[in-house]
XYZ file of C-alpha atoms in Angstrom:
570
model
C 330.465 50.745 -97.732
C 327.905 48.427 -99.108
C 328.332 44.734 -98.486
C 326.756 42.307 -100.904
C 324.638 39.317 -100.218
C 326.581 36.123 -99.578
C 325.398 32.931 -101.224
C 326.737 29.403 -101.183
C 327.710 28.552 -104.731
C 327.622 25.344 -106.674
C 331.124 24.092 -107.321
C 332.086 22.209 -110.431
C 334.798 19.925 -109.122
C 337.627 19.081 -111.469
C 338.857 15.625 -110.453
C 341.462 15.210 -113.114
C 343.256 17.938 -115.011
C 345.729 17.244 -117.790
C 345.931 13.639 -116.647
C 347.558 14.572 -113.351
C 346.504 13.056 -110.055
C 344.448 15.542 -108.044
C 345.747 16.776 -104.726
C 343.925 17.401 -101.480
C 343.413 21.131 -102.055
C 344.521 22.276 -98.675
C 343.293 19.358 -96.581
C 346.293 19.465 -94.290
C 348.508 22.383 -95.238
C 348.537 25.942 -96.469
C 350.844 27.890 -98.746
C 354.551 28.014 -98.035
C 356.135 31.470 -98.187
C 359.357 31.464 -100.157
C 361.213 33.503 -102.754
C 359.322 31.975 -105.667
C 355.983 32.996 -104.247
C 357.313 36.244 -102.820
C 355.617 35.932 -99.446
C 358.462 37.456 -97.515
C 360.185 40.181 -99.473
C 363.334 41.049 -97.555
C 362.925 44.686 -98.633
C 359.330 44.994 -97.418
C 358.575 46.293 -93.918
C 355.237 44.485 -93.964
C 353.789 42.062 -96.488
C 350.863 39.673 -96.360
C 349.026 37.396 -98.780
C 345.286 36.733 -98.761
C 344.524 33.530 -100.636
C 341.272 31.969 -101.800
C 341.773 29.526 -98.904
C 341.554 32.329 -96.335
C 338.432 33.307 -94.350
C 338.341 36.750 -95.944
C 337.675 35.301 -99.406
C 334.189 34.423 -100.595
C 332.047 34.059 -103.682
C 329.230 36.566 -103.836
C 327.582 34.899 -106.813
C 328.154 32.669 -109.819
C 329.265 29.112 -110.534
C 333.041 28.890 -110.204
C 335.236 25.908 -111.104
C 337.721 24.510 -108.596
C 341.134 24.087 -110.241
C 344.442 22.638 -109.055
C 347.087 23.208 -111.703
C 349.265 26.277 -112.170
C 348.141 28.010 -109.016
C 350.270 30.238 -106.806
C 350.751 27.546 -104.199
C 350.432 23.806 -103.998
C 346.678 23.703 -103.672
C 343.889 25.363 -105.632
C 342.329 28.369 -107.285
C 339.020 29.029 -109.048
C 338.028 30.005 -112.567
C 334.887 30.883 -114.483
C 334.183 30.935 -118.224
C 333.281 34.221 -119.839
C 332.798 36.947 -120.613
C 329.652 37.159 -118.533
C 327.345 39.996 -117.591
C 329.046 40.809 -114.287
C 326.672 38.825 -112.103
C 329.394 36.362 -111.020
C 331.610 38.005 -108.435
C 334.329 37.011 -105.970
C 335.646 39.081 -103.085
C 338.625 39.314 -100.750
C 338.320 41.150 -97.421
C 341.873 41.951 -96.328
C 341.513 42.741 -92.640
C 343.993 43.818 -90.015
C 346.348 45.821 -92.253
C 348.446 48.521 -90.572
C 347.651 52.010 -91.829
C 349.719 53.108 -94.844
C 350.323 53.071 -98.575
C 350.259 49.622 -100.161
C 351.130 48.025 -103.442
C 348.304 45.570 -104.122
C 348.999 42.705 -106.527
C 347.104 39.706 -107.854
C 348.562 36.328 -108.807
C 347.702 34.712 -112.147
C 349.196 32.071 -114.396
C 349.876 32.441 -118.117
C 346.470 31.882 -119.727
C 343.771 33.415 -121.927
C 342.356 35.637 -119.204
C 340.590 38.973 -119.828
C 342.525 41.855 -121.276
C 340.099 44.142 -119.467
C 339.112 42.397 -116.222
C 336.976 44.524 -113.914
C 338.194 44.964 -110.337
C 336.802 47.164 -107.580
C 339.032 48.215 -104.678
C 337.483 49.813 -101.580
C 339.901 51.314 -99.091
C 340.591 54.410 -96.998
C 340.819 56.742 -99.998
C 337.566 55.621 -101.613
C 336.244 53.269 -104.256
C 338.470 52.487 -107.234
C 337.046 50.830 -110.349
C 339.882 49.270 -112.320
C 340.302 47.748 -115.772
C 343.123 45.210 -115.554
C 344.948 43.409 -118.350
C 345.330 39.773 -117.229
C 345.734 38.300 -120.704
C 348.626 35.843 -121.043
C 350.617 37.330 -118.199
C 353.546 35.280 -116.928
C 352.685 33.271 -113.806
C 353.650 35.785 -111.144
C 352.436 38.763 -109.160
C 350.946 41.671 -111.132
C 350.031 45.125 -109.871
C 346.515 46.426 -109.301
C 347.965 49.728 -108.118
C 348.889 51.558 -104.929
C 346.270 52.444 -102.339
C 345.939 54.098 -98.940
C 344.624 51.442 -96.537
C 343.556 51.726 -92.924
C 342.876 48.300 -91.389
C 340.612 46.955 -94.158
C 340.748 46.709 -97.944
C 338.027 45.034 -100.025
C 338.780 43.769 -103.542
C 336.002 42.441 -105.782
C 336.269 41.037 -109.303
C 333.422 40.180 -111.687
C 333.038 38.027 -114.795
C 332.305 41.004 -117.046
C 334.769 42.027 -119.743
C 334.532 43.206 -123.339
C 337.896 42.388 -124.882
C 339.779 39.169 -125.514
C 339.886 36.310 -122.993
C 337.792 33.206 -122.432
C 337.961 32.750 -118.646
C 338.724 34.535 -115.392
C 340.732 33.138 -112.478
C 340.911 34.131 -108.813
C 343.797 32.976 -106.654
C 345.618 35.333 -104.281
C 346.266 38.972 -103.481
C 349.480 40.353 -102.020
C 349.676 43.547 -99.974
C 353.107 45.165 -99.601
C 353.459 48.188 -97.329
C 355.361 50.973 -99.095
C 355.296 53.503 -96.265
C 356.719 53.290 -92.757
C 355.075 50.735 -90.477
C 352.637 52.599 -88.225
C 352.594 52.338 -84.457
C 350.377 49.540 -83.225
C 347.261 50.555 -81.251
C 347.110 50.417 -77.475
C 344.417 48.016 -76.290
C 343.010 46.630 -73.039
C 343.164 43.106 -74.453
C 346.749 42.121 -75.340
C 347.455 41.297 -78.988
C 347.315 37.537 -79.405
C 347.246 34.658 -81.838
C 345.553 31.305 -81.358
C 347.339 28.115 -82.394
C 345.898 24.644 -82.823
C 348.210 21.656 -83.228
C 346.582 18.958 -85.379
C 347.046 15.196 -85.869
C 347.724 14.422 -82.208
C 347.296 10.778 -81.260
C 349.476 9.543 -84.099
C 352.685 9.536 -82.055
C 353.768 8.994 -78.452
C 353.651 12.401 -76.693
C 355.918 11.160 -73.887
C 358.793 10.417 -76.269
C 361.411 13.212 -76.278
C 362.113 12.482 -79.941
C 358.623 13.558 -80.990
C 357.879 17.214 -81.857
C 354.753 17.220 -79.690
C 356.942 16.528 -76.636
C 358.706 19.846 -77.234
C 355.466 21.666 -78.061
C 353.837 20.706 -74.779
C 356.769 22.240 -72.909
C 356.695 25.631 -74.648
C 356.222 28.740 -72.454
C 352.651 29.206 -73.727
C 349.557 27.034 -73.957
C 348.014 25.934 -77.252
C 345.065 23.835 -78.348
C 345.815 20.267 -79.425
C 343.449 18.428 -81.768
C 343.459 14.698 -80.966
C 342.416 12.088 -83.512
C 340.106 9.324 -82.243
C 340.641 5.599 -81.999
C 344.432 5.621 -82.423
C 347.147 3.927 -80.382
C 348.162 7.124 -78.596
C 344.773 8.884 -78.446
C 344.163 8.439 -74.722
C 347.666 9.110 -73.448
C 347.918 12.162 -75.690
C 344.747 13.712 -74.267
C 345.998 13.099 -70.728
C 349.433 14.574 -71.460
C 347.903 17.696 -72.975
C 345.684 18.206 -69.928
C 348.608 17.547 -67.585
C 350.507 20.463 -69.117
C 347.486 22.770 -68.862
C 346.740 23.011 -72.541
C 343.449 22.478 -74.336
C 342.151 19.262 -75.915
C 339.720 19.066 -78.822
C 338.608 16.276 -81.107
C 340.316 16.244 -84.505
C 337.416 14.648 -86.354
C 338.445 12.780 -89.537
C 336.232 13.651 -92.501
C 336.321 12.522 -96.088
C 338.172 14.796 -98.485
C 337.472 15.363 -102.154
C 340.501 13.294 -103.069
C 340.827 10.886 -100.129
C 337.937 8.489 -99.616
C 339.210 7.123 -96.291
C 339.942 9.832 -93.698
C 341.030 7.316 -91.061
C 339.680 5.645 -87.932
C 336.455 7.126 -86.629
C 335.984 9.078 -89.827
C 332.846 10.516 -91.392
C 332.460 9.569 -95.055
C 330.110 10.570 -97.828
C 328.128 7.312 -97.893
C 327.103 7.534 -94.230
C 323.513 8.164 -93.229
C 322.855 11.029 -90.840
C 322.183 8.481 -88.118
C 325.627 6.967 -88.717
C 327.215 10.410 -88.672
C 325.560 11.159 -85.329
C 326.678 7.859 -83.845
C 330.249 8.362 -85.059
C 330.645 11.917 -83.841
C 328.968 11.125 -80.526
C 331.269 8.180 -79.885
C 334.364 10.186 -80.771
C 333.469 13.206 -78.655
C 332.742 11.029 -75.638
C 335.946 9.024 -76.065
C 338.358 11.983 -75.890
C 339.124 12.952 -72.304
C 339.109 16.683 -71.423
C 337.528 17.501 -74.796
C 336.507 21.176 -75.234
C 335.460 21.177 -78.875
C 336.211 19.918 -82.344
C 337.857 20.759 -85.630
C 337.943 18.791 -88.863
C 340.772 16.590 -90.111
C 340.793 16.858 -93.913
C 337.088 17.147 -94.800
C 337.053 19.170 -98.013
C 334.085 17.046 -99.136
C 332.121 16.627 -95.891
C 332.421 20.236 -94.701
C 330.563 21.329 -97.835
C 327.537 19.201 -96.845
C 325.127 21.122 -94.589
C 323.164 18.051 -93.443
C 326.180 16.153 -92.127
C 327.764 19.242 -90.605
C 324.489 20.134 -88.889
C 324.457 16.757 -87.149
C 328.037 17.277 -85.933
C 327.220 20.736 -84.621
C 324.129 19.485 -82.813
C 326.261 16.972 -80.945
C 328.750 19.683 -80.020
C 325.975 21.952 -78.803
C 324.566 19.196 -76.586
C 327.919 19.014 -74.845
C 328.514 22.778 -74.657
C 331.545 22.447 -76.938
C 332.896 24.770 -79.616
C 333.624 24.248 -83.309
C 336.805 25.399 -85.036
C 336.613 25.205 -88.826
C 339.941 24.036 -90.256
C 338.764 25.553 -93.542
C 340.229 22.886 -95.815
C 338.019 24.129 -98.654
C 336.894 27.665 -99.436
C 333.246 26.642 -99.627
C 333.026 24.974 -96.218
C 329.691 25.566 -94.505
C 331.008 24.632 -91.065
C 331.719 28.094 -89.675
C 328.487 29.651 -90.943
C 326.392 26.758 -89.645
C 328.148 26.893 -86.273
C 327.291 30.589 -86.039
C 323.690 29.841 -86.995
C 323.460 27.192 -84.273
C 324.764 29.621 -81.675
C 328.035 27.822 -80.983
C 331.165 29.616 -79.963
C 333.175 29.283 -83.152
C 335.979 30.476 -85.417
C 337.959 29.491 -88.486
C 341.573 28.999 -89.495
C 343.550 31.823 -91.071
C 346.792 30.053 -91.981
C 348.756 26.834 -91.633
C 352.215 27.392 -90.152
C 354.111 24.165 -90.948
C 355.689 25.150 -94.270
C 356.346 21.436 -94.912
C 358.661 21.326 -91.914
C 360.833 24.275 -92.967
C 361.674 26.002 -89.684
C 362.633 29.342 -91.222
C 359.476 29.568 -93.282
C 357.342 28.454 -90.343
C 358.814 31.255 -88.233
C 358.069 33.727 -91.019
C 354.432 32.648 -91.084
C 354.064 32.906 -87.304
C 355.812 36.286 -87.284
C 353.528 37.616 -90.014
C 350.409 36.461 -88.178
C 351.728 38.092 -85.015
C 352.243 41.377 -86.871
C 348.653 41.248 -88.027
C 347.541 40.631 -84.442
C 349.662 43.526 -83.222
C 347.870 45.944 -85.535
C 344.384 44.399 -85.279
C 344.202 42.867 -81.781
C 340.405 42.583 -81.723
C 340.238 40.383 -84.826
C 340.923 36.636 -84.441
C 344.235 35.451 -85.898
C 344.136 31.659 -85.855
C 346.704 29.155 -87.095
C 347.059 25.413 -87.451
C 350.291 23.445 -87.140
C 350.919 19.709 -86.986
C 352.368 17.674 -84.151
C 354.678 15.616 -86.369
C 356.803 18.461 -87.784
C 360.076 19.026 -85.976
C 360.473 22.270 -87.915
C 357.194 23.561 -86.500
C 358.196 22.657 -82.937
C 361.583 24.329 -83.372
C 360.009 27.399 -84.978
C 357.580 27.823 -82.072
C 360.354 27.453 -79.510
C 362.708 29.874 -81.250
C 360.082 32.518 -81.969
C 358.673 32.547 -78.427
C 361.119 35.257 -77.164
C 360.439 37.329 -80.286
C 356.675 37.169 -79.744
C 357.147 38.179 -76.115
C 359.277 41.145 -77.191
C 356.569 42.170 -79.683
C 353.948 41.968 -76.950
C 351.966 39.264 -78.777
C 350.680 36.362 -76.715
C 349.814 32.820 -77.831
C 346.405 31.638 -76.638
C 344.327 28.489 -76.776
C 341.455 28.565 -79.252
C 338.715 28.859 -76.645
C 340.064 32.284 -75.668
C 339.885 33.481 -79.283
C 336.575 32.154 -80.580
C 333.371 34.144 -80.393
C 329.595 34.378 -80.366
C 328.386 37.198 -82.649
C 324.931 38.762 -82.957
C 324.335 41.097 -85.893
C 321.566 43.460 -86.861
C 321.101 41.339 -89.970
C 321.877 37.922 -88.461
C 320.977 36.346 -85.140
C 322.124 32.867 -84.066
C 319.515 30.363 -82.925
C 317.757 31.679 -79.820
C 319.320 35.150 -80.087
C 317.430 38.261 -81.147
C 317.785 41.869 -82.286
C 315.072 44.475 -81.780
C 314.722 48.118 -82.778
C 312.640 50.569 -80.751
C 312.023 54.050 -82.113
C 313.073 55.815 -85.302
C 315.801 53.445 -86.434
C 316.178 52.445 -90.070
C 317.940 49.655 -91.915
C 320.978 50.942 -93.755
C 322.583 48.829 -96.509
C 326.017 50.055 -95.478
C 327.672 47.879 -92.857
C 331.189 46.936 -91.981
C 333.385 44.561 -93.928
C 334.845 41.741 -91.866
C 335.634 38.056 -92.268
C 333.553 37.564 -89.096
C 330.375 39.249 -90.362
C 327.630 38.433 -92.814
C 326.483 40.822 -95.525
C 323.196 42.619 -95.162
C 322.433 45.828 -93.299
C 323.175 47.930 -90.242
C 320.735 49.719 -87.992
C 321.130 53.509 -88.108
C 319.470 56.251 -86.124
C 319.765 59.369 -88.281
C 320.289 62.643 -86.408
C 320.127 60.791 -83.104
C 319.797 64.002 -81.034
C 316.422 64.745 -82.670
C 314.621 62.105 -80.607
C 315.066 60.240 -77.341
C 314.723 56.777 -75.889
C 315.404 55.047 -79.202
C 316.954 51.657 -78.575
C 318.644 48.849 -80.464
C 318.685 45.682 -78.362
C 320.984 42.705 -78.980
C 320.010 39.591 -76.979
C 322.671 36.858 -77.319
C 321.699 33.283 -76.462
C 324.912 32.041 -74.899
C 325.886 28.380 -74.416
C 327.356 28.921 -70.957
C 327.791 31.208 -67.971
C 331.034 33.106 -67.776
C 332.971 36.311 -67.989
C 332.902 37.497 -71.589
C 334.879 40.214 -73.321
C 332.344 42.367 -75.168
C 333.008 44.174 -78.438
C 330.890 46.278 -80.779
C 331.367 47.326 -84.373
C 329.589 49.637 -86.774
C 329.817 51.231 -90.197
C 332.535 53.864 -90.589
C 330.756 57.218 -90.724
C 332.196 60.731 -90.532
C 328.925 61.820 -88.899
C 328.826 59.106 -86.233
C 328.023 60.181 -82.694
C 330.505 60.211 -79.831
C 327.680 59.946 -77.287
C 326.234 56.459 -77.744
C 325.158 54.810 -74.514
C 325.568 51.033 -74.308
C 323.952 49.219 -71.395
C 324.821 45.624 -70.508
C 321.989 43.916 -68.665
C 322.419 40.311 -67.488
C 321.259 38.342 -64.428
C 324.592 39.290 -62.854
C 325.179 42.915 -63.825
C 323.589 46.176 -65.002
C 326.209 48.577 -66.288
C 326.424 51.307 -68.907
C 329.381 52.624 -70.897
C 329.654 55.602 -73.242
C 330.750 54.603 -76.733
C 332.418 57.017 -79.128
C 331.426 55.797 -82.583
C 333.419 58.546 -84.273
C 336.573 56.508 -83.612
C 337.526 52.830 -84.106
C 336.952 52.854 -87.865
C 336.902 49.388 -89.421
C 337.514 47.631 -86.114
C 335.855 46.085 -83.077
C 335.657 48.438 -80.094
C 336.283 46.804 -76.732
C 333.511 47.644 -74.238
C 334.772 45.663 -71.273
C 334.509 42.305 -69.514
C 331.105 41.399 -68.101
C 329.425 38.410 -66.435
C 326.872 36.778 -68.732
C 324.434 33.931 -68.135
C 323.755 30.871 -70.222
C 320.623 31.338 -72.313
C 318.946 34.415 -73.750
C 318.421 36.539 -70.633
C 321.234 38.875 -71.653
C 320.751 42.264 -73.311
C 323.161 44.749 -74.886
C 321.260 47.986 -75.476
C 322.359 50.895 -77.674
C 320.412 54.119 -77.067
C 320.513 57.861 -77.741
C 319.590 59.148 -74.279
C 322.872 61.083 -74.005
C 322.986 62.356 -77.588
C 322.666 66.156 -77.767
C 324.861 67.092 -80.727
C 322.724 67.578 -83.849
C 323.304 65.934 -87.230
C 325.087 62.916 -85.769
C 324.161 59.293 -86.405
C 323.987 56.351 -84.019
C 324.822 52.932 -85.421
C 324.152 49.366 -84.277
C 325.730 46.734 -86.513
C 327.047 43.829 -84.414
C 328.257 42.750 -80.982
C 330.818 40.046 -80.285
C 331.300 38.064 -77.089
C 334.530 36.167 -76.414
C 334.712 33.795 -73.449
C 337.400 35.027 -71.054
C 337.004 33.253 -67.698
C 334.547 31.482 -65.391
C 332.255 33.569 -63.217
C 333.787 34.900 -59.983
C 333.738 32.191 -57.342
C 333.745 29.391 -59.880
C 336.891 27.338 -60.203
C 335.879 25.720 -63.464
C 337.127 26.948 -66.788
C 334.126 26.014 -68.870
C 336.047 24.600 -71.818
C 338.649 22.443 -70.070
């Protein structure tokens, strides 16, 4: 499967459409599943929506317009004028889907869209090039067809068409399982979801009438994002720590439609020096702080210079960054990866405007995705002021336990990734021997596009090595994963050696299995800095005409080193 180059596009922001006041485009909430939007079809065994707000969506090229009227949910979609020559393309990576036959649908409003839009669907049964009539369809879900999917499905649309239509829109895709739900895989790491509760500090956490009071007493620990410089900021941080949960800074940032994000906020008119002073003050003022996410921020998180300053301050303090992803074109997550931070990004919001039933449906759906793709992060945001969210979390706790899905703090879910085609600051990747760069690499919301390293007919030579050297922000026990391009000719005899100041250990990796997934290699002690090496080699390969791949490794912080009593993040 060939992955295309990712570029940051120029957005044309539409501040006023049809005279209506613009909304915040996802600055605090996500879509709400209900019968109108068809998120939870009572007759479907498994159904999930991937929106343009989700991490798996990206623009590969072109100048797309941000729109906020007529969309599937209460927030935004994108459009582009045309027809064009096909150079403008958008893509969804739907990851973590249980194996089976799916009806795949797109959402579009009634408008002069192409009568022959060009879609490409890549899934288990191959590449499908589709011509789709989107012209003046009623605002609803419309079929792209049925497809056999195993974990991952990639859908790309371009601005090329030949018939009628003056513009193309991208909004959401819906995947409905038509076959029986497959058995979930057995894994060494339990299936889990990470939940962050935002807007803490606004209310008294010691008051039994407040939803956060109930949340802190749930049978699992979550991460709580505390806003700075508020009446209850300090007591909230202390209460969270008292109950053994995780504290991060909920940094206010200017949104496209809200000029004032609140106390301690970062706004567009600030100099970089002012940004640094603000973020530094806020990080140092929150007790027990392990990291940061953004409050609102659809404007600021698109600005690389301001986000770079924030990430530098986090890195100084050995803290992580969690991108709330309040705008599709945020640069926060990518910059955090580049800077070598442990990082991740939101998948969904779970509040459903305080509707307990819908909130439970969202949590349940995320848990199902985790059950069938336990090595992929599944991260949610809720808000501390919604009683419906607190009630939903309490009521669904026994159900999650019965499913075997755990709820974790963010720091246990975020990662440091080194790729053949991308290395964070201070990390490296080196090839020794007859390796080649192959343009086919694996699709994932966690990975960049580019190339994989492949050793063709790996039994024909010896002592060929691919060496990943992660530059980690801290000592600790890390869960180590590897991934590679699905290949029917992949070897089952790859040798992976983990060499750190604390351990030298090798494991045999069967690359003929784990298609479209991260393979768990084990938990190992790693050191802060770049004196860590993960080495793929062909010394055991003796079966001819098999290929050895090296695409990416992922490290997820799991625990302090043996003998240390300090959990590095809180």
